[in-house]
Coordinates of C-alpha atoms in Angstrom, one line a residue:
M1 CA 121.5 83.8 90.2
N2 CA 125.0 85.1 90.8
P3 CA 126.0 84.6 94.4
I4 CA 128.8 87.1 94.3
A5 CA 127.0 90.0 92.6
D6 CA 124.9 92.3 94.7
R7 CA 122.4 95.0 94.0
G8 CA 125.0 97.7 94.5
I9 CA 127.1 96.4 91.6
A10 CA 124.0 96.4 89.3
Q11 CA 123.2 99.9 90.3
V12 CA 126.7 101.2 89.7
T13 CA 127.0 99.5 86.3
A14 CA 123.6 100.9 85.3
W15 CA 124.8 104.4 86.5
L16 CA 128.0 104.0 84.4
S17 CA 125.9 103.0 81.4
G18 CA 123.7 106.0 81.7
L19 CA 126.6 108.4 82.2
G20 CA 128.3 106.9 79.1
R21 CA 125.1 107.6 77.1
R22 CA 125.0 111.1 78.4
Q23 CA 128.7 111.7 77.5
G24 CA 127.9 110.5 74.0
A25 CA 125.0 112.9 73.7
I26 CA 127.1 115.8 74.9
A27 CA 129.9 114.9 72.4
N28 CA 127.3 114.9 69.6
N29 CA 126.0 118.3 70.8
I30 CA 129.5 119.8 70.8
A31 CA 130.3 118.2 67.4
N32 CA 127.2 119.8 65.9
I33 CA 127.7 123.3 67.4
D34 CA 127.8 124.8 63.9
T35 CA 125.0 122.7 62.3
P36 CA 122.0 124.9 61.5
G37 CA 118.7 123.6 63.0
Y38 CA 120.5 121.0 65.2
V39 CA 118.5 120.3 68.4
R40 CA 120.6 119.4 71.4
Q41 CA 120.3 115.9 72.7
E42 CA 119.9 115.2 76.4
V43 CA 120.0 111.9 78.3
N44 CA 118.0 111.9 81.5
F45 CA 118.5 108.5 83.1
E46 CA 118.5 109.2 86.8
T47 CA 114.7 109.1 87.3
E48 CA 114.4 105.8 85.4
L49 CA 117.3 104.4 87.4
Q50 CA 115.7 105.3 90.7
R51 CA 112.4 103.9 89.6
A52 CA 114.1 100.6 88.4
F53 CA 115.8 100.2 91.8
G54 CA 112.9 101.3 93.9
R55 CA 114.3 104.5 95.2
Q56 CA 112.2 107.6 95.4
S57 CA 114.9 110.0 96.5
A58 CA 118.6 110.0 97.3
R59 CA 118.0 112.7 99.9
L60 CA 119.3 112.2 103.4
A61 CA 116.7 111.8 106.1
T62 CA 116.7 114.4 108.9
T63 CA 114.9 112.6 111.7
D64 CA 116.1 114.9 114.5
P65 CA 116.1 118.7 114.5
R66 CA 119.8 118.7 115.3
H67 CA 120.5 116.9 112.0
I68 CA 122.0 119.0 109.2
A69 CA 119.9 118.9 106.1
A70 CA 121.7 118.0 102.8
P71 CA 122.0 120.8 100.3
S72 CA 119.7 120.8 97.4
L73 CA 121.2 119.7 94.1
R74 CA 120.1 122.3 91.6
R75 CA 121.6 122.9 88.2
D76 CA 122.1 126.6 88.8
Q77 CA 124.6 125.6 91.5
L78 CA 126.8 124.3 88.7
G79 CA 127.0 127.7 87.1
L80 CA 124.1 127.3 84.7
D81 CA 121.3 129.9 84.5
P82 CA 118.0 128.0 84.6
Q83 CA 116.6 130.4 81.9
Q84 CA 119.5 129.5 79.7
L85 CA 118.6 125.9 79.8
L86 CA 115.2 126.7 78.2
T87 CA 116.1 129.1 75.4
S88 CA 118.6 129.6 72.6
S89 CA 119.6 133.0 71.2
R90 CA 120.9 131.6 67.9
R91 CA 119.2 132.6 64.7
D92 CA 120.0 129.4 62.8
G93 CA 117.8 127.3 65.1
N94 CA 120.7 125.4 66.7
T95 CA 119.9 124.9 70.4
V96 CA 123.4 124.0 71.6
D97 CA 125.2 126.3 74.0
V98 CA 128.8 125.3 74.1
D99 CA 129.4 126.7 77.6
Q100 CA 126.5 124.8 79.0
E101 CA 127.7 121.6 77.2
M102 CA 131.2 122.0 78.6
V103 CA 129.9 122.3 82.2
L104 CA 127.7 119.3 81.7
L105 CA 130.6 117.3 80.2
A106 CA 132.8 118.1 83.2
E107 CA 130.0 117.2 85.7
T108 CA 129.4 113.9 83.8
Q109 CA 133.1 113.0 83.7
M110 CA 133.4 113.6 87.5
R111 CA 130.3 111.4 88.2
Y112 CA 131.6 108.7 85.9
Q113 CA 135.0 108.7 87.6
A114 CA 133.4 108.5 91.0
A115 CA 131.1 105.6 90.0
A116 CA 134.0 103.8 88.4
Q117 CA 135.9 104.1 91.7
V118 CA 132.9 102.7 93.7
L119 CA 132.7 99.8 91.3
S120 CA 136.4 99.1 91.6
R121 CA 136.3 99.1 95.4
K122 CA 133.3 96.8 95.4
L123 CA 135.1 94.3 93.1
N124 CA 138.3 94.6 95.2
N125 CA 136.2 93.7 98.3
I126 CA 134.9 90.7 96.5
R127 CA 138.4 89.7 95.4
T128 CA 139.7 90.1 98.9
A129 CA 136.8 87.9 100.3
I130 CA 137.5 85.2 97.8
T131 CA 141.3 85.1 98.2
G132 CA 141.2 85.4 101.9

């Protein structure tokens, strides 16, 4: 058992790993935009990550009527049409939509950067605690 590491570091590193896999899938999708019959790849790791760490939901609890409820996190808020996620209008059987992939890539990069900053802060806190 590592006395310095905590559950938060494990969660953030798992999150970074999943985001890295997602970024790789998006890169493959963009690289194969002109490949006939290519089926887009998708990496959904959030549900498995929540299950592994025993969390059902990341929603904020509103225990008082005066609390402000957190907004829902729906894909269409990112500029994606939910119908577009399910269909492809290409005749060659390729299911990649470059606009959708670019939005997902930007979202993934922002999440990765935020998670990396969280990990950096956690490690700096540990360093400060050790060095005094």
